[in-house]
Amino acid sequence: MWGQKANGCPPDKSLKSKKQKLQQRIRKEKPQQHNFTHRLLAAALKSHSGNITCMDFSSNGKYLATCADDRTVRIWSTKDFLQREHRSMRANVELDHAILVRFSPDCRAFIVWLANGDTLRVFKMMKRDDGGYTFTATPEDFPKKHKAPIVNIGIADTGKFIMTASSDTTVLIWNLKGRVLSTINTNHMSNTYAAISPCSRFVASCGFTPDVKVWEVCFGKKGDFQEVVRAFELKGHSAAVHFFAFSNDSRRMASVSKDGTWKLWDTDVEYKKQQDPYLLRTGRFEEASTVPCRLALSPDAQVLALASGSSIHLYNTRRGEKEESFEQVHGECISDLSFDITGRLLASCGDRAVRLFHNTPGYRAVVEEMQALLKRASNESTRQRLQQQLTQAQEALKNLGALKK
């Protein structure tokens, strides 16, 4: 073969054909897939030909949506995650690409933010007779309203409103038809993130200021929009807040700041009676002081996942201890991080693959909790139920080789 070293000597350059040079150039331009292995890696989802920028689990837990700069959105079946083959359905984004994606609560549609169009597009998901789906974009995109780059979008689980937030200080509340119901000025100087709480009552934002601000989106008894009012703030960081997340029941929040700490908060408060959220735990995360970070909170708030660059760190929130670290997970910086709705898996993306990890700190937290409850349990049926949950978690850890001796 030409182009190979003969006895360690470089080949004669003049023998290379133009075709080989062209193939080499193509090979150089096409980035190699980043290889990553770890004992807790459950799966890698690979179908995108461009870098994945965002992902979203459907509320029924059946699907994961991903969008990439290859002009497609892919819908993955979560029941395939631990199988050999990972099936996905493709929706094409015409003449543009999506940078953010969110499922509707009924899982019959999803919304995307268009990179070039700078607005929202809605896709309807129609089930076909063969079990697959047809994806159809609605005839008109939402009107352009933001004047700065987008930082996040969301749909309330009640299906009553959509939120979009840009990197200036604007958060918009829309109805599902594309009309702006309310404009929020966050007064953060600049926004780094905003999100809707899982309970759909709240919209929160963070940015250049050292706080997380939370608003209530109020609707009347007949479901008509009324107003957006300030609810409460998470105060305690001493520098800009990179990111925050809600637990599944919206009773806990976590935040990570440029001050090099993460914090866990009890937000189950009567703020109308001027009750402030309680700070439950502060942990150190030095990377946050120098680079932007993302975080994800497990549905039960027992585990906090922090991503900086291409690495992920998992903390037990009760003790504030780091339990797992995954280094250089992706070939690019991590662009999104999310637990699935069971809390058993953590998903991350950044290059052309989604990587899924077993949440061992989550299983360990269940073991600790069940052991403590068993000591106090008085009746036999409760003991049996707790013992069953304890055994399941211990079995899972044993199978993953992660049972602490």
XYZ file of C-alpha atoms in Angstrom:
405
model
C 0.000 0.000 0.000
C 1.247 3.484 -0.852
C 1.222 5.979 1.978
C 2.305 3.454 4.605
C 5.691 3.467 6.244
C 7.955 0.768 4.766
C 10.411 -0.544 7.380
C 9.798 2.612 9.398
C 10.817 4.912 6.484
C 8.433 7.625 5.314
C 6.923 6.808 1.907
C 7.957 8.571 -1.282
C 5.737 11.649 -1.454
C 5.632 11.706 -5.270
C 3.822 8.359 -5.361
C 0.715 9.659 -3.645
C -2.177 10.048 -6.003
C -4.512 13.034 -5.934
C -7.291 10.729 -4.794
C -5.347 9.690 -1.702
C -4.551 13.301 -0.888
C -8.232 14.113 -1.156
C -9.155 11.187 1.096
C -6.586 12.340 3.638
C -7.984 15.853 3.583
C -11.502 14.535 4.138
C -10.205 12.391 6.987
C -8.555 15.422 8.592
C -11.685 17.533 8.280
C -13.978 14.862 9.698
C -13.466 14.829 13.473
C -12.879 11.435 15.008
C -15.545 10.152 17.395
C -14.375 10.695 20.969
C -13.866 7.359 22.704
C -14.747 7.090 26.370
C -15.026 4.041 28.595
C -15.962 3.708 32.266
C -17.350 0.898 34.409
C -20.464 3.024 35.131
C -21.107 3.951 31.484
C -24.486 2.361 30.704
C -24.736 3.346 27.034
C -23.646 5.759 24.316
C -26.296 6.956 21.846
C -24.734 7.602 18.446
C -26.726 8.673 15.390
C -26.133 12.398 15.080
C -23.517 13.565 12.584
C -23.133 16.943 14.324
C -22.526 18.089 17.896
C -25.518 17.683 20.222
C -26.513 20.917 21.932
C -29.548 19.948 24.012
C -31.665 17.014 25.188
C -34.971 16.507 26.982
C -36.682 13.500 28.591
C -40.429 13.248 27.978
C -42.629 13.503 31.085
C -43.906 9.924 30.587
C -40.294 8.686 30.639
C -40.594 6.898 27.285
C -38.465 9.175 25.100
C -35.333 11.288 24.981
C -35.183 14.109 22.415
C -31.801 15.401 21.212
C -30.981 18.185 18.775
C -27.706 18.808 16.958
C -26.144 21.112 14.385
C -26.729 18.404 11.742
C -30.226 19.900 11.178
C -32.027 17.040 12.904
C -33.875 16.277 16.109
C -33.749 12.651 17.181
C -36.280 10.924 19.415
C -34.829 7.911 21.276
C -36.764 5.153 23.017
C -35.590 4.962 26.654
C -36.471 1.257 26.921
C -33.633 0.561 24.452
C -30.974 2.323 26.540
C -29.573 -0.816 28.131
C -29.976 -2.898 24.951
C -27.343 -3.356 22.241
C -29.260 -1.390 19.612
C -30.461 2.147 20.249
C -33.317 3.072 17.952
C -34.068 6.688 17.134
C -36.560 8.511 14.935
C -35.423 11.548 12.969
C -37.168 14.882 12.498
C -35.563 17.246 9.978
C -35.287 20.957 10.745
C -35.735 22.625 7.349
C -33.211 25.324 6.326
C -31.990 25.746 9.911
C -30.905 23.755 12.948
C -32.250 23.497 16.484
C -30.124 24.482 19.468
C -32.722 23.730 22.176
C -35.518 21.137 22.328
C -38.390 20.499 24.787
C -41.232 17.956 24.770
C -44.821 19.048 25.306
C -46.373 17.554 28.496
C -48.634 15.207 26.482
C -45.603 13.996 24.436
C -47.492 14.667 21.200
C -45.323 17.618 20.205
C -41.965 19.255 20.855
C -40.635 22.769 20.489
C -37.210 23.830 19.247
C -35.263 27.076 19.201
C -33.928 27.808 15.712
C -30.248 28.805 15.501
C -30.624 31.115 12.500
C -34.323 31.928 12.727
C -33.891 33.032 16.372
C -37.366 31.891 17.334
C -39.505 28.913 18.377
C -40.824 26.259 16.017
C -43.419 23.686 17.044
C -43.357 20.094 15.723
C -46.396 17.822 16.033
C -45.756 14.091 16.557
C -48.307 11.886 14.800
C -48.261 8.154 15.484
C -48.297 5.985 12.355
C -49.905 2.557 11.956
C -46.465 0.891 11.952
C -45.714 2.304 15.423
C -43.364 5.026 14.174
C -44.017 8.758 14.164
C -44.439 11.457 11.543
C -43.046 14.864 12.551
C -44.721 17.944 11.098
C -43.666 21.528 11.757
C -46.605 23.898 12.307
C -47.069 26.350 9.396
C -45.842 29.433 11.298
C -42.942 29.889 13.686
C -43.371 32.082 16.769
C -42.770 35.825 16.208
C -39.209 37.065 16.841
C -39.120 38.901 20.177
C -35.673 38.390 21.722
C -32.842 40.827 20.974
C -30.015 38.755 22.523
C -28.883 35.097 22.218
C -31.210 32.551 23.825
C -30.159 30.743 27.041
C -33.108 28.386 27.580
C -36.686 27.484 26.685
C -39.329 25.460 28.529
C -42.959 24.301 28.472
C -44.949 24.198 31.713
C -46.067 20.669 32.667
C -49.618 22.006 32.922
C -49.387 22.958 29.248
C -50.481 26.521 30.058
C -47.386 28.467 29.020
C -43.974 28.487 27.366
C -40.916 30.324 28.700
C -37.978 31.693 26.697
C -34.983 33.493 28.215
C -32.169 35.417 26.531
C -28.714 36.491 27.687
C -29.714 40.129 28.271
C -32.195 40.365 31.182
C -35.327 39.210 29.363
C -37.572 36.261 30.186
C -40.754 35.947 28.126
C -43.912 34.030 29.073
C -45.927 32.915 26.017
C -49.203 31.137 25.469
C -49.049 28.030 23.268
C -50.276 29.948 20.225
C -47.245 32.287 20.179
C -48.594 35.364 21.982
C -46.451 36.995 24.684
C -48.362 37.019 27.992
C -45.689 38.707 30.092
C -42.168 40.140 29.895
C -39.924 39.720 32.933
C -36.857 41.913 33.483
C -34.614 39.826 35.751
C -32.255 42.703 36.681
C -29.346 40.219 36.701
C -27.279 42.496 34.358
C -27.165 39.355 32.184
C -28.954 35.987 32.333
C -27.005 32.729 32.258
C -29.981 30.395 32.767
C -33.735 30.284 33.399
C -36.210 27.427 33.836
C -39.785 26.478 34.721
C -40.293 24.458 37.917
C -41.684 20.904 37.454
C -44.842 21.960 39.367
C -45.358 24.722 36.720
C -46.013 27.411 39.324
C -42.627 29.066 39.094
C -40.134 30.492 36.643
C -36.614 31.103 37.959
C -33.501 32.795 36.585
C -29.856 33.361 37.443
C -27.025 35.425 36.013
C -24.364 37.991 36.836
C -25.845 38.787 40.286
C -25.204 36.390 43.226
C -28.830 35.248 43.584
C -31.475 33.065 41.937
C -34.762 34.905 41.446
C -38.070 33.049 41.407
C -41.432 34.294 40.096
C -44.909 32.755 40.289
C -46.879 32.572 37.032
C -50.499 33.034 38.144
C -53.598 31.729 36.375
C -57.281 32.172 37.272
C -59.689 29.358 38.195
C -60.758 29.054 34.551
C -57.171 28.699 33.378
C -56.823 32.281 32.148
C -53.437 33.990 32.595
C -53.415 36.705 35.270
C -49.941 37.931 36.209
C -46.330 37.136 37.057
C -45.333 38.051 40.640
C -42.049 37.868 42.548
C -42.085 34.816 44.826
C -38.702 34.405 46.556
C -34.926 34.496 46.042
C -32.065 32.150 46.818
C -29.543 34.381 48.575
C -26.227 33.183 49.924
C -23.733 33.026 47.064
C -21.063 35.740 46.914
C -20.578 35.790 43.109
C -22.477 35.210 39.861
C -24.642 32.071 39.663
C -23.854 29.790 36.693
C -26.790 27.430 36.914
C -29.598 26.030 39.105
C -32.065 23.124 39.056
C -35.286 21.990 40.728
C -36.020 18.589 42.262
C -38.945 16.686 40.757
C -41.438 17.887 43.402
C -40.115 21.497 43.202
C -39.461 21.445 46.965
C -35.683 21.547 46.577
C -33.382 23.648 44.436
C -29.645 23.472 43.815
C -27.340 26.213 42.544
C -23.669 26.530 41.535
C -21.755 29.797 41.583
C -18.560 31.512 40.533
C -17.751 31.703 44.269
C -16.627 28.037 43.975
C -19.571 26.501 45.856
C -22.802 24.619 45.192
C -25.806 24.962 47.473
C -28.922 22.879 48.155
C -32.069 24.743 49.252
C -35.417 23.854 50.805
C -37.866 25.911 48.738
C -41.035 24.364 50.208
C -41.890 27.644 51.935
C -44.891 29.910 52.361
C -43.355 32.860 50.596
C -46.626 34.816 50.721
C -46.027 34.940 54.492
C -42.483 36.244 53.837
C -40.914 32.858 54.610
C -37.488 32.535 52.948
C -35.996 29.326 51.495
C -33.709 27.411 53.872
C -30.110 26.633 52.987
C -29.639 22.885 53.604
C -26.084 22.250 52.422
C -23.065 24.001 50.900
C -20.359 22.077 49.060
C -17.067 23.118 47.438
C -16.616 22.950 43.671
C -13.436 24.867 42.852
C -13.821 24.507 39.059
C -16.860 26.803 39.234
C -14.662 29.782 40.159
C -12.828 29.697 36.815
C -15.134 28.093 34.216
C -18.902 28.069 33.566
C -20.651 25.020 35.031
C -23.907 23.141 34.579
C -25.714 21.089 37.180
C -28.477 18.489 37.362
C -30.378 17.440 40.471
C -31.708 13.883 40.690
C -35.537 13.697 40.898
C -35.367 12.867 44.634
C -32.721 15.597 45.269
C -30.319 13.017 46.776
C -27.643 13.449 44.087
C -26.161 16.537 42.489
C -24.297 16.233 39.173
C -21.905 19.053 38.233
C -20.303 19.438 34.816
C -17.375 21.684 33.947
C -15.537 21.428 30.639
C -15.878 17.782 29.592
C -15.943 16.268 33.110
C -18.782 15.316 35.471
C -18.761 15.035 39.280
C -21.491 13.442 41.397
C -22.174 14.540 44.984
C -24.306 13.071 47.745
C -26.435 16.078 48.821
C -27.072 14.833 52.350
C -23.395 14.728 53.284
C -22.029 17.044 50.594
C -19.387 14.477 49.605
C -18.145 13.788 46.078
C -18.835 10.140 45.213
C -18.002 9.733 41.520
C -15.983 11.572 38.857
C -16.027 11.025 35.107
C -13.179 12.789 33.295
C -13.122 13.777 29.596
C -16.543 12.275 28.928
C -16.939 14.130 25.608
C -14.654 15.496 22.907
C -16.191 18.961 23.439
C -17.459 20.884 26.473
C -20.585 19.337 27.988
C -23.607 21.151 26.552
C -26.360 19.466 28.574
C -26.756 17.257 31.647
C -29.925 15.547 32.864
C -31.163 12.670 35.030
C -33.844 10.432 33.522
C -37.207 10.472 35.324
C -36.396 7.335 37.344
C -33.162 8.910 38.617
C -31.273 5.687 37.808
C -29.416 7.175 34.841
C -27.586 10.432 34.194
C -27.340 11.622 30.579
C -24.754 14.043 29.176
C -23.989 15.416 25.706
C -21.371 17.648 24.121
C -19.969 15.916 21.040
C -21.949 13.703 18.647
C -22.968 11.170 21.322
C -25.188 11.087 24.395
C -23.526 9.183 27.236
C -25.611 7.544 29.956
C -24.224 6.713 33.399
C -25.518 4.517 36.196
C -26.348 6.766 39.160
C -24.529 4.776 41.876
C -24.671 7.615 44.472
C -28.470 7.477 44.041
C -28.565 3.766 44.879
C -26.267 4.351 47.872
C -28.571 7.108 49.138
C -31.516 4.672 48.952
C -29.503 2.064 50.913
C -28.717 4.605 53.676
C -32.291 5.867 53.814
C -33.856 2.379 53.945
C -31.419 1.210 56.637
C -32.337 4.228 58.790
C -36.089 3.711 58.225
C -35.836 -0.017 59.002
C -34.461 0.753 62.463
C -37.556 2.836 63.200
C -40.188 0.732 61.381
C -42.633 -0.928 63.751
C -45.109 -2.924 61.657
C -44.172 -5.961 59.597
C -45.596 -4.898 56.225
C -43.625 -1.626 56.322
C -40.475 -3.553 57.221
C -40.975 -5.920 54.285
C -41.493 -3.032 51.846
C -38.388 -1.198 53.102
C -36.335 -4.404 53.041
C -37.392 -5.025 49.430
C -36.274 -1.518 48.370
C -33.017 -1.945 50.302
C -32.293 -5.317 48.647
C -33.049 -3.932 45.152
C -30.629 -1.016 45.637
C -27.918 -3.303 47.077
C -28.354 -5.734 44.150
C -28.028 -2.880 41.656
C -24.807 -1.685 43.315
C -23.456 -5.242 43.460
C -24.125 -5.753 39.730
C -22.279 -2.508 38.972
C -19.361 -3.515 41.186
C -20.045 -0.430 43.271
C -21.122 -1.914 46.599
C -19.065 -0.327 49.374
C -17.512 -2.957 51.555
